Structure formats: C-alpha cells, structure tokens
C-alpha cells in the first residue's frame, strides 16, 4: 500500500491544509493500492505564493546554473527509473515491460532533450536595431492526464525549468504515484525551494484553482477536449496563456504500393499498445478498397494475436485505467455494433479467463468515416478500418475529423508518402515509422493549440520582448 498523503510545496513535504483522502485503485485487480490527499484551493494558494517567490531568483539564474540542476535531476531519475516504471504499472495498468520501458524512457528522453536544447538555446538575439529577448513567462500551472504519466509531466516540467519558470504540478488522481516519485526526484536533486511544487487532488478543485488564479501566468494542459474548453474559459478572466494538448482520431493511411499484411498488422498491434490509451494512436486505419479483404485478414490475425493479461506478467496489453474508462469503451463497442460496423476481432466484454480487472478485448471494426466510432475518440483498444478509392479520397477521409493530432502514412515511395503527409491537417505525421524527441508535437483543430517536445516546447514557456534602439 502506498500512502502518498503529503504535497510538495516550497521545498518541503507538507500536509494538506484540510485533510481529505482518496483511494487509488489498481486497474488490474480492482483493489485499493494506496491513498493520496485531495487538496483544496488554499493549498494551491500556498503553492502559487511559493512559486511566485521563487520566480524572482530562478528566472534570473543563468542557463549554466539551470543545466546543472537538470543534470542533477537526470542522475536521480536514472537511479529511480525502475521504481517509476513499477509505479506506472500499478497506477494505470501498463504492462511492466512498457512501464519500465517506453513509459519511463519518454520521461528520460524529454529530460535529455531539455538539456540539449538549453545548451544551445539563444535567449537573446539582435535583429537590426532590435534586441529580442526570450524571458520565462512566470508561474505555470501544469495539469496532466494518466495515460502516459511520465511523458506528460516530463514534457512540461523540464522545458519549463529550463526556460526559468516556476510551477505547480496537478497530477491525475488516477495515476498519482509516478508524479509523487518524480517530485521526490526533484527534491533530492536539489531543485531550489518553490521552483517546483506539486498539489494532488481533483481537477475540478485544484485544476480550477490554478486556471482561475490571479497569480498564475500560464496553464499547460494535456487531457480531454471538454476539460480543455473549460480551462480556456476559466483562464479567460486573467488573460493567462493556455497551452492545450487534447485528443485525437488519427488516420493511418496504407498506400497502394505498401507491403500490406505487415503494415496492417503493425498498425493494429500499435493501436492496442498502452490499451489504446494514446492520444496520437492511429485509430482510423485507411486501406485501399481494392485490398480490403487482405487487410481484414491481417488485422484480425494481429488483433487476435495480442496477448492480454496481468500487467506484471508477460503480456502485450494490460487493463484500461479504470471502471469508468472500461464502461465508456464498452459503450463505444456497442455503438459500433448498433450502427452496423462489421466486427472482425474482439467485441464486448472481457477477454476469456479475465474476470477481474478492467481488461478489454483488442477490437477491430470495418466501418465508414461517418460512424460515431470513427468520429469520436474512444481512448481504448478499438480500431476502425475504412476503405478508400484513391489518394484524394484517403486524404479527404483523413482530414474529415474534428481532431488533428497525429497521422501515419505507410508506402514504398517515400516522397509520395511525404506529399500525402503535407496534405494532412494534423500536427505530426509519421512516414513509415520513426521517432524524434526534437520533433514538435501538438494538435490542429480540436486537438489543441500547443507545441511540446524539443525546442518548440521551450517557446510555450517564454515571453518575447523587444528592446529597440
Ligand atoms: P481529463 O479528464 O481531461 O483530465 C486531464 C487532467 O485534467 C486531470 O489531471 C484532471 O484531473 C484534470 N481536470 C479535470 N477537470 C478539470 C477542470 N475543470 N479544470 C482543470 N483541470 C481539470 O483527461 P484524461 O481522461 O485524464 O486523459 C485522457 C484525454 O487526454 C484524452 O482525450 C487524450 O486524448 C488526451 N491526451 C492528449 C494528449 C496530447 S499530447 N494531446 C496526451 C495524452 C492524453 P482529475 O485528476 O480529477 O482527473
């Protein structure tokens, strides 16, 4: 049992002003795995005051001083990486190989990237008669989701620290453990008091207190579209900057010249990774109508081949994060059946033999782009295959979405695939795979307005000043 009842404010582990706790449930067992405290606006006031005090000195530190702090954090992160991975598995159900693998690797990668960018970042440049300065925006509220907990926190905290900002982190109630350990890491590494603060609690209380706070200069939010809308409204009265990283319904286009079976199998297995709880997942798989039969065969085999089970065991997929997420996904699967999509793998209910824990069957439908299951973000292991006639049709289907976060193109002619990527209205497109910590990541349309990762992630936390003459 983990009892993570204290908040991290002004360099100290402190009790909440008004004690109140909540149980944290392990999604693989449905049992209580620990407790956290639920904070109040008074805790937020305390944390914001500490961050404001610390801003006066942290914003004046040199890049070299901040680099030393980031390097100290890196040493401590590496020392506790395994613990972080185990906490992620316990809180949100990622298989241990993923929790201690890609999940923690993403946090580590954002830290290393912040170090690399800070080494060369130009905070001042002369353009003609004007000196352009990039200055830290101030006190930042960081509000994060549970699905890739280390990725989401680290992609905010490290650029914000590197830029010279101070901050208050509000982690998700569903996945609070890894954030708590990360706060311990920052504490041990010697981050100066007040620069980083963490208050746990519910979004409607802590998140709202941050979004509406007079003395918070910026909110960086990753999460769902409705909450992004609410935060934008809450922040409006104080004209604070709001960076939004929201949901997606990304298209994966398999081109006619692509090797079909392997690409379809890879896209299907990819969709099931992290139990489908990935904002940029390729949840609409677009295949040429002329090759639909082969695509169906490959997708069915791939989905049926995804092993599901105890995240502490050797399985490809664990449970989804919570009962409520399980129920939402079941409703979408039912909706797909009701609207006449063809179910080719998975379906309603838990996989055979798994009676406890929030396990979902890796599910694949063949449908069309007007169906609810093709339009709304399901955030579970549910793939929709959609046929297209030609390239123009594929691009039109891909762009016919309220979202615009990710995209994928698989094809042998890489230049042709890139030309299609150029036509897709979405923030990041992977052509035949690839990975880059320096590639900006963020959404078009209702997927948000921010750009995180690499150097672009720094700009989120900077003001631009002109000194002319
Ligand atoms: P949300 O329900 O939006 O929660 C995200 C965070 O916001 C949580 O910490 C939540 O607190 C908090 N929150 C809730 N209501 C709030 C309010 N009124 N004011 C301020 N904060 C509030 O999302 P989720 O279910 O955790 O995550 C899934 C969603 O995130 C999906 O839509 C997914 O696509 C999106 N996502 C996007 C990205 C990127 S980079 N675009 C990455 C990951 C996930 P609680 O602790 O109370 O829940």
PDB file of N, CA and C in Angstrom, residues 233-299:
ATOM      1  N   UNK A 233     -11.958  28.756 -20.700  1.00  0.00           N
ATOM      2  CA  UNK A 233     -12.939  29.717 -20.159  1.00  0.00           C
ATOM      3  C   UNK A 233     -12.508  30.200 -18.782  1.00  0.00           C
ATOM      4  N   UNK A 234     -12.053  29.264 -17.945  1.00  0.00           N
ATOM      5  CA  UNK A 234     -11.654  29.642 -16.583  1.00  0.00           C
ATOM      6  C   UNK A 234     -10.472  30.606 -16.591  1.00  0.00           C
ATOM      7  N   UNK A 235      -9.609  30.450 -17.581  1.00  0.00           N
ATOM      8  CA  UNK A 235      -8.383  31.269 -17.628  1.00  0.00           C
ATOM      9  C   UNK A 235      -8.636  32.628 -18.269  1.00  0.00           C
ATOM     10  N   UNK A 236      -9.794  32.793 -18.895  1.00  0.00           N
ATOM     11  CA  UNK A 236     -10.019  33.996 -19.704  1.00  0.00           C
ATOM     12  C   UNK A 236     -10.009  35.271 -18.868  1.00  0.00           C
ATOM     13  N   UNK A 237     -10.573  35.215 -17.686  1.00  0.00           N
ATOM     14  CA  UNK A 237     -10.685  36.446 -16.889  1.00  0.00           C
ATOM     15  C   UNK A 237      -9.334  37.015 -16.484  1.00  0.00           C
ATOM     16  N   UNK A 238      -8.327  36.146 -16.405  1.00  0.00           N
ATOM     17  CA  UNK A 238      -6.996  36.630 -16.013  1.00  0.00           C
ATOM     18  C   UNK A 238      -6.051  36.678 -17.216  1.00  0.00           C
ATOM     19  N   UNK A 239      -6.593  36.495 -18.409  1.00  0.00           N
ATOM     20  CA  UNK A 239      -5.810  36.575 -19.656  1.00  0.00           C
ATOM     21  C   UNK A 239      -4.501  35.801 -19.542  1.00  0.00           C
ATOM     22  N   UNK A 240      -4.564  34.604 -19.006  1.00  0.00           N
ATOM     23  CA  UNK A 240      -3.300  33.858 -18.948  1.00  0.00           C
ATOM     24  C   UNK A 240      -3.138  33.049 -20.229  1.00  0.00           C
ATOM     25  N   UNK A 241      -1.903  32.727 -20.538  1.00  0.00           N
ATOM     26  CA  UNK A 241      -1.668  31.854 -21.696  1.00  0.00           C
ATOM     27  C   UNK A 241      -2.142  30.453 -21.348  1.00  0.00           C
ATOM     28  N   UNK A 242      -2.792  29.800 -22.311  1.00  0.00           N
ATOM     29  CA  UNK A 242      -3.249  28.424 -22.098  1.00  0.00           C
ATOM     30  C   UNK A 242      -2.715  27.557 -23.236  1.00  0.00           C
ATOM     31  N   UNK A 243      -1.873  26.607 -22.898  1.00  0.00           N
ATOM     32  CA  UNK A 243      -1.373  25.650 -23.891  1.00  0.00           C
ATOM     33  C   UNK A 243      -2.183  24.368 -23.764  1.00  0.00           C
ATOM     34  N   UNK A 244      -2.792  23.951 -24.874  1.00  0.00           N
ATOM     35  CA  UNK A 244      -3.678  22.779 -24.829  1.00  0.00           C
ATOM     36  C   UNK A 244      -3.141  21.645 -25.703  1.00  0.00           C
ATOM     37  N   UNK A 245      -3.050  20.470 -25.111  1.00  0.00           N
ATOM     38  CA  UNK A 245      -2.709  19.249 -25.848  1.00  0.00           C
ATOM     39  C   UNK A 245      -3.874  18.300 -25.613  1.00  0.00           C
ATOM     40  N   UNK A 246      -4.725  18.144 -26.626  1.00  0.00           N
ATOM     41  CA  UNK A 246      -6.003  17.434 -26.409  1.00  0.00           C
ATOM     42  C   UNK A 246      -6.046  16.096 -27.158  1.00  0.00           C
ATOM     43  N   UNK A 247      -7.227  15.662 -27.477  1.00  0.00           N
ATOM     44  CA  UNK A 247      -7.394  14.308 -28.002  1.00  0.00           C
ATOM     45  C   UNK A 247      -7.126  14.183 -29.490  1.00  0.00           C
ATOM     46  N   UNK A 248      -7.385  12.992 -30.016  1.00  0.00           N
ATOM     47  CA  UNK A 248      -7.143  12.754 -31.434  1.00  0.00           C
ATOM     48  C   UNK A 248      -7.996  11.625 -31.991  1.00  0.00           C
ATOM     49  N   UNK A 249      -8.048  11.560 -33.301  1.00  0.00           N
ATOM     50  CA  UNK A 249      -8.691  10.428 -34.005  1.00  0.00           C
ATOM     51  C   UNK A 249      -7.879  10.251 -35.281  1.00  0.00           C
ATOM     52  N   UNK A 250      -6.632   9.875 -35.083  1.00  0.00           N
ATOM     53  CA  UNK A 250      -5.657   9.980 -36.168  1.00  0.00           C
ATOM     54  C   UNK A 250      -5.820   8.882 -37.205  1.00  0.00           C
ATOM     55  N   UNK A 251      -5.563   9.276 -38.453  1.00  0.00           N
ATOM     56  CA  UNK A 251      -5.670   8.328 -39.565  1.00  0.00           C
ATOM     57  C   UNK A 251      -4.314   7.720 -39.880  1.00  0.00           C
ATOM     58  N   UNK A 252      -4.351   6.439 -40.195  1.00  0.00           N
ATOM     59  CA  UNK A 252      -3.150   5.741 -40.660  1.00  0.00           C
ATOM     60  C   UNK A 252      -3.451   5.298 -42.084  1.00  0.00           C
ATOM     61  N   UNK A 253      -2.785   5.919 -43.053  1.00  0.00           N
ATOM     62  CA  UNK A 253      -3.057   5.608 -44.452  1.00  0.00           C
ATOM     63  C   UNK A 253      -2.045   4.575 -44.955  1.00  0.00           C
ATOM     64  N   UNK A 254      -2.575   3.441 -45.393  1.00  0.00           N
ATOM     65  CA  UNK A 254      -1.710   2.430 -46.030  1.00  0.00           C
ATOM     66  C   UNK A 254      -1.841   2.651 -47.534  1.00  0.00           C
ATOM     67  N   UNK A 255      -0.749   3.002 -48.157  1.00  0.00           N
ATOM     68  CA  UNK A 255      -0.803   3.286 -49.592  1.00  0.00           C
ATOM     69  C   UNK A 255      -0.814   1.996 -50.410  1.00  0.00           C
ATOM     70  N   UNK A 256      -1.236   2.165 -51.656  1.00  0.00           N
ATOM     71  CA  UNK A 256      -1.395   1.002 -52.527  1.00  0.00           C
ATOM     72  C   UNK A 256      -0.066   0.285 -52.770  1.00  0.00           C
ATOM     73  N   UNK A 257       1.041   1.055 -52.729  1.00  0.00           N
ATOM     74  CA  UNK A 257       2.336   0.409 -53.002  1.00  0.00           C
ATOM     75  C   UNK A 257       2.973  -0.181 -51.745  1.00  0.00           C
ATOM     76  N   UNK A 258       2.255  -0.093 -50.608  1.00  0.00           N
ATOM     77  CA  UNK A 258       2.842  -0.592 -49.354  1.00  0.00           C
ATOM     78  C   UNK A 258       2.707  -2.104 -49.267  1.00  0.00           C
ATOM     79  N   UNK A 259       3.644  -2.717 -48.558  1.00  0.00           N
ATOM     80  CA  UNK A 259       3.515  -4.135 -48.241  1.00  0.00           C
ATOM     81  C   UNK A 259       2.354  -4.214 -47.240  1.00  0.00           C
ATOM     82  N   UNK A 260       1.248  -4.840 -47.641  1.00  0.00           N
ATOM     83  CA  UNK A 260       0.000  -4.662 -46.894  1.00  0.00           C
ATOM     84  C   UNK A 260      -0.030  -5.393 -45.540  1.00  0.00           C
ATOM     85  N   UNK A 261       0.240  -6.703 -45.597  1.00  0.00           N
ATOM     86  CA  UNK A 261      -0.005  -7.512 -44.397  1.00  0.00           C
ATOM     87  C   UNK A 261       0.792  -6.999 -43.193  1.00  0.00           C
ATOM     88  N   UNK A 262       2.084  -6.764 -43.376  1.00  0.00           N
ATOM     89  CA  UNK A 262       2.912  -6.329 -42.246  1.00  0.00           C
ATOM     90  C   UNK A 262       2.507  -4.957 -41.743  1.00  0.00           C
ATOM     91  N   UNK A 263       2.184  -4.070 -42.678  1.00  0.00           N
ATOM     92  CA  UNK A 263       1.793  -2.717 -42.258  1.00  0.00           C
ATOM     93  C   UNK A 263       0.467  -2.722 -41.506  1.00  0.00           C
ATOM     94  N   UNK A 264      -0.481  -3.494 -41.999  1.00  0.00           N
ATOM     95  CA  UNK A 264      -1.772  -3.568 -41.306  1.00  0.00           C
ATOM     96  C   UNK A 264      -1.581  -4.211 -39.931  1.00  0.00           C
ATOM     97  N   UNK A 265      -0.784  -5.274 -39.893  1.00  0.00           N
ATOM     98  CA  UNK A 265      -0.545  -5.951 -38.609  1.00  0.00           C
ATOM     99  C   UNK A 265       0.143  -4.984 -37.628  1.00  0.00           C
ATOM    100  N   UNK A 266       1.115  -4.226 -38.116  1.00  0.00           N
ATOM    101  CA  UNK A 266       1.836  -3.281 -37.255  1.00  0.00           C
ATOM    102  C   UNK A 266       0.914  -2.185 -36.747  1.00  0.00           C
ATOM    103  N   UNK A 267       0.063  -1.673 -37.639  1.00  0.00           N
ATOM    104  CA  UNK A 267      -0.859  -0.605 -37.238  1.00  0.00           C
ATOM    105  C   UNK A 267      -1.867  -1.142 -36.215  1.00  0.00           C
ATOM    106  N   UNK A 268      -2.311  -2.368 -36.405  1.00  0.00           N
ATOM    107  CA  UNK A 268      -3.305  -2.954 -35.488  1.00  0.00           C
ATOM    108  C   UNK A 268      -2.675  -3.189 -34.117  1.00  0.00           C
ATOM    109  N   UNK A 269      -1.507  -3.794 -34.102  1.00  0.00           N
ATOM    110  CA  UNK A 269      -0.834  -4.039 -32.818  1.00  0.00           C
ATOM    111  C   UNK A 269      -0.506  -2.700 -32.157  1.00  0.00           C
ATOM    112  N   UNK A 270      -0.110  -1.719 -32.953  1.00  0.00           N
ATOM    113  CA  UNK A 270       0.213  -0.396 -32.410  1.00  0.00           C
ATOM    114  C   UNK A 270      -0.991   0.233 -31.738  1.00  0.00           C
ATOM    115  N   UNK A 271      -2.153   0.053 -32.330  1.00  0.00           N
ATOM    116  CA  UNK A 271      -3.386   0.615 -31.763  1.00  0.00           C
ATOM    117  C   UNK A 271      -3.676   0.013 -30.388  1.00  0.00           C
ATOM    118  N   UNK A 272      -3.289  -1.236 -30.198  1.00  0.00           N
ATOM    119  CA  UNK A 272      -3.596  -1.920 -28.936  1.00  0.00           C
ATOM    120  C   UNK A 272      -2.552  -1.592 -27.851  1.00  0.00           C
ATOM    121  N   UNK A 273      -1.415  -1.021 -28.241  1.00  0.00           N
ATOM    122  CA  UNK A 273      -0.371  -0.670 -27.269  1.00  0.00           C
ATOM    123  C   UNK A 273      -0.923   0.300 -26.241  1.00  0.00           C
ATOM    124  N   UNK A 274      -0.484   0.153 -24.995  1.00  0.00           N
ATOM    125  CA  UNK A 274      -0.974   1.005 -23.895  1.00  0.00           C
ATOM    126  C   UNK A 274      -2.501   0.928 -23.800  1.00  0.00           C
ATOM    127  N   UNK A 275      -3.048  -0.217 -24.201  1.00  0.00           N
ATOM    128  CA  UNK A 275      -4.511  -0.464 -24.202  1.00  0.00           C
ATOM    129  C   UNK A 275      -5.271   0.597 -24.998  1.00  0.00           C
ATOM    130  N   UNK A 276      -4.634   1.111 -26.033  1.00  0.00           N
ATOM    131  CA  UNK A 276      -5.308   2.085 -26.902  1.00  0.00           C
ATOM    132  C   UNK A 276      -5.453   3.462 -26.279  1.00  0.00           C
ATOM    133  N   UNK A 277      -4.812   3.670 -25.139  1.00  0.00           N
ATOM    134  CA  UNK A 277      -4.966   4.946 -24.421  1.00  0.00           C
ATOM    135  C   UNK A 277      -3.825   5.900 -24.794  1.00  0.00           C
ATOM    136  N   UNK A 278      -3.759   6.209 -26.074  1.00  0.00           N
ATOM    137  CA  UNK A 278      -2.707   7.088 -26.587  1.00  0.00           C
ATOM    138  C   UNK A 278      -3.370   8.133 -27.463  1.00  0.00           C
ATOM    139  N   UNK A 279      -3.116   9.420 -27.140  1.00  0.00           N
ATOM    140  CA  UNK A 279      -3.822  10.493 -27.852  1.00  0.00           C
ATOM    141  C   UNK A 279      -3.534  10.483 -29.348  1.00  0.00           C
ATOM    142  N   UNK A 280      -2.313  10.084 -29.719  1.00  0.00           N
ATOM    143  CA  UNK A 280      -1.948  10.127 -31.138  1.00  0.00           C
ATOM    144  C   UNK A 280      -2.108   8.770 -31.822  1.00  0.00           C
ATOM    145  N   UNK A 281      -2.803   7.824 -31.188  1.00  0.00           N
ATOM    146  CA  UNK A 281      -2.951   6.482 -31.769  1.00  0.00           C
ATOM    147  C   UNK A 281      -3.613   6.555 -33.148  1.00  0.00           C
ATOM    148  N   UNK A 282      -3.188   5.686 -34.033  1.00  0.00           N
ATOM    149  CA  UNK A 282      -3.788   5.614 -35.370  1.00  0.00           C
ATOM    150  C   UNK A 282      -5.070   4.803 -35.299  1.00  0.00           C
ATOM    151  N   UNK A 283      -6.144   5.446 -34.859  1.00  0.00           N
ATOM    152  CA  UNK A 283      -7.383   4.708 -34.559  1.00  0.00           C
ATOM    153  C   UNK A 283      -8.287   4.546 -35.779  1.00  0.00           C
ATOM    154  N   UNK A 284      -7.935   5.245 -36.887  1.00  0.00           N
ATOM    155  CA  UNK A 284      -8.655   5.004 -38.157  1.00  0.00           C
ATOM    156  C   UNK A 284      -7.619   4.481 -39.157  1.00  0.00           C
ATOM    157  N   UNK A 285      -7.794   3.234 -39.567  1.00  0.00           N
ATOM    158  CA  UNK A 285      -6.836   2.639 -40.498  1.00  0.00           C
ATOM    159  C   UNK A 285      -7.435   2.683 -41.901  1.00  0.00           C
ATOM    160  N   UNK A 286      -6.794   3.445 -42.781  1.00  0.00           N
ATOM    161  CA  UNK A 286      -7.341   3.661 -44.131  1.00  0.00           C
ATOM    162  C   UNK A 286      -6.598   2.760 -45.115  1.00  0.00           C
ATOM    163  N   UNK A 287      -7.350   1.855 -45.755  1.00  0.00           N
ATOM    164  CA  UNK A 287      -6.722   0.920 -46.706  1.00  0.00           C
ATOM    165  C   UNK A 287      -7.431   1.021 -48.055  1.00  0.00           C
ATOM    166  N   UNK A 288      -6.721   0.729 -49.158  1.00  0.00           N
ATOM    167  CA  UNK A 288      -7.384   0.779 -50.465  1.00  0.00           C
ATOM    168  C   UNK A 288      -8.549  -0.213 -50.493  1.00  0.00           C
ATOM    169  N   UNK A 289      -9.703   0.216 -51.011  1.00  0.00           N
ATOM    170  CA  UNK A 289     -10.860  -0.682 -51.086  1.00  0.00           C
ATOM    171  C   UNK A 289     -10.520  -1.966 -51.827  1.00  0.00           C
ATOM    172  N   UNK A 290      -9.653  -1.819 -52.836  1.00  0.00           N
ATOM    173  CA  UNK A 290      -9.303  -2.988 -53.653  1.00  0.00           C
ATOM    174  C   UNK A 290      -8.536  -4.035 -52.836  1.00  0.00           C
ATOM    175  N   UNK A 291      -8.005  -3.652 -51.696  1.00  0.00           N
ATOM    176  CA  UNK A 291      -7.204  -4.602 -50.904  1.00  0.00           C
ATOM    177  C   UNK A 291      -7.825  -4.873 -49.530  1.00  0.00           C
ATOM    178  N   UNK A 292      -9.113  -4.552 -49.416  1.00  0.00           N
ATOM    179  CA  UNK A 292      -9.787  -4.673 -48.118  1.00  0.00           C
ATOM    180  C   UNK A 292      -9.750  -6.102 -47.574  1.00  0.00           C
ATOM    181  N   UNK A 293      -9.954  -7.071 -48.465  1.00  0.00           N
ATOM    182  CA  UNK A 293     -10.034  -8.457 -47.990  1.00  0.00           C
ATOM    183  C   UNK A 293      -8.740  -8.873 -47.276  1.00  0.00           C
ATOM    184  N   UNK A 294      -7.608  -8.536 -47.896  1.00  0.00           N
ATOM    185  CA  UNK A 294      -6.315  -8.892 -47.284  1.00  0.00           C
ATOM    186  C   UNK A 294      -6.092  -8.104 -45.996  1.00  0.00           C
ATOM    187  N   UNK A 295      -6.557  -6.854 -45.987  1.00  0.00           N
ATOM    188  CA  UNK A 295      -6.384  -6.017 -44.792  1.00  0.00           C
ATOM    189  C   UNK A 295      -7.177  -6.604 -43.626  1.00  0.00           C
ATOM    190  N   UNK A 296      -8.391  -7.044 -43.904  1.00  0.00           N
ATOM    191  CA  UNK A 296      -9.240  -7.622 -42.850  1.00  0.00           C
ATOM    192  C   UNK A 296      -8.559  -8.855 -42.251  1.00  0.00           C
ATOM    193  N   UNK A 297      -8.021  -9.677 -43.137  1.00  0.00           N
ATOM    194  CA  UNK A 297      -7.354 -10.902 -42.670  1.00  0.00           C
ATOM    195  C   UNK A 297      -6.164 -10.551 -41.765  1.00  0.00           C
ATOM    196  N   UNK A 298      -5.349  -9.627 -42.217  1.00  0.00           N
ATOM    197  CA  UNK A 298      -4.143  -9.271 -41.448  1.00  0.00           C
ATOM    198  C   UNK A 298      -4.512  -8.621 -40.106  1.00  0.00           C
ATOM    199  N   UNK A 299      -5.530  -7.748 -40.120  1.00  0.00           N
ATOM    200  CA  UNK A 299      -5.920  -7.061 -38.883  1.00  0.00           C
ATOM    201  C   UNK A 299      -6.530  -8.037 -37.888  1.00  0.00           C
TER     202      UNK A 299
END
